[in-house]
Amino acid sequence: MTLLYLALAYLLGVGFGPWAWQAGLLTCATPRQAWWLPLALLPLTPLLNRLQDNRAAPTPMRWPAWAGFEPVRPALSPGLVVGLLLCVALGLLRYAAQPLTPCWAAHDLAAYNLPAAALFDRAAPQVTLQGYISSYPLVDDTRQRMIVAAEQVQVDGRWQPARGLVRVTTGSLARYIYGQPLHLTGRLAAPGRFA
């Protein structure tokens, strides 16, 4: 039963992760490997049960103590309480390591993605980037599809290093080859979700 309680406490921590993220208790500044600390401390929690005083039994025993029988412990031992708290913290910190809304830095190309509603808005900002074709282009009768690995992005007139991949679709008149450097300007959007 102890393992079930610990697993439920972990799931409770992961479940409260989005709430703690929105409340500002967990942020992008939370170290991604912080969940290792509660995990490393978890095997030490049974040692806390030795601190509990077992001399006075809460109920009279049916079997004699001189025969080696020990009184039953209460359901919530100190080790179990601390273990449950560590599992809740483990779940919260594990959510902070991989949140549903990722933490994009300025060098991540996905930080410049537009929301889906603003993709076809002509007033939406455009992004200029430099990169190279990182896979062989797929050529159809009327179009080409290729993956471009970004190396630099232009922000406020200055070039900054960037990393990320962009799927580009263009006409088939000009042919592109693998490894060719490109200079692109357009609107970035996250790829669609297909269910």
Steps between C-alpha positions, in 0.01 A plus 500: 500500500790734565606486136144580393489802732834626368391454137176689564692781670731523198202516262343764723817707469501466121128586496557817703795593277297710251329682787835576666636612160213743447522625859868582449631250755685320220666702225747458217772590753433177694800271436403215269687239706357611836271195511802278562535634857167365635560179307841456665357570847205262462689175585616657828148560635462158671784603732266761649287220644782419743451839663146409605455389860356147499516434875139581582240308303180694430285188554561197721673216322348158467838331476773543758785739427750260662431260213633750245173647378496873436199728509356608167611843385245765421414528129690826441856450609747790476677330209176468306400864558840629387496255207158629389619861518813410302290328233272805466810721466646250253186521285495881509867529408465235231224707342724808517769309307261437206209749518214497250597849382874484432746766608643644181820704521595777257723261303214252444326555170166390646500811721406698188197284410173685450172379647288309251242782479763756393668287236319649199477852640696730270586728793668213690877536538729316262826328588819497294736208548808345347557127486554203273288220357547212743325224304435417139212709360181318402401613152144468361359633174419843642696538824804410706508420870822521696633522854726797575729501804523856631839642598417869550187709544465874452348678800470880505747529214769289672592141420492258793590131510198272482424131494197320370347347191255660257286313249481711184266449205579688180428482128684255278653751254824554692668173604676468835756243609600343829740721700427817303511817714178703502383843612126486586242759602149407612267422788579208728229275640505178696414193292139386516386229739351197334280280716 
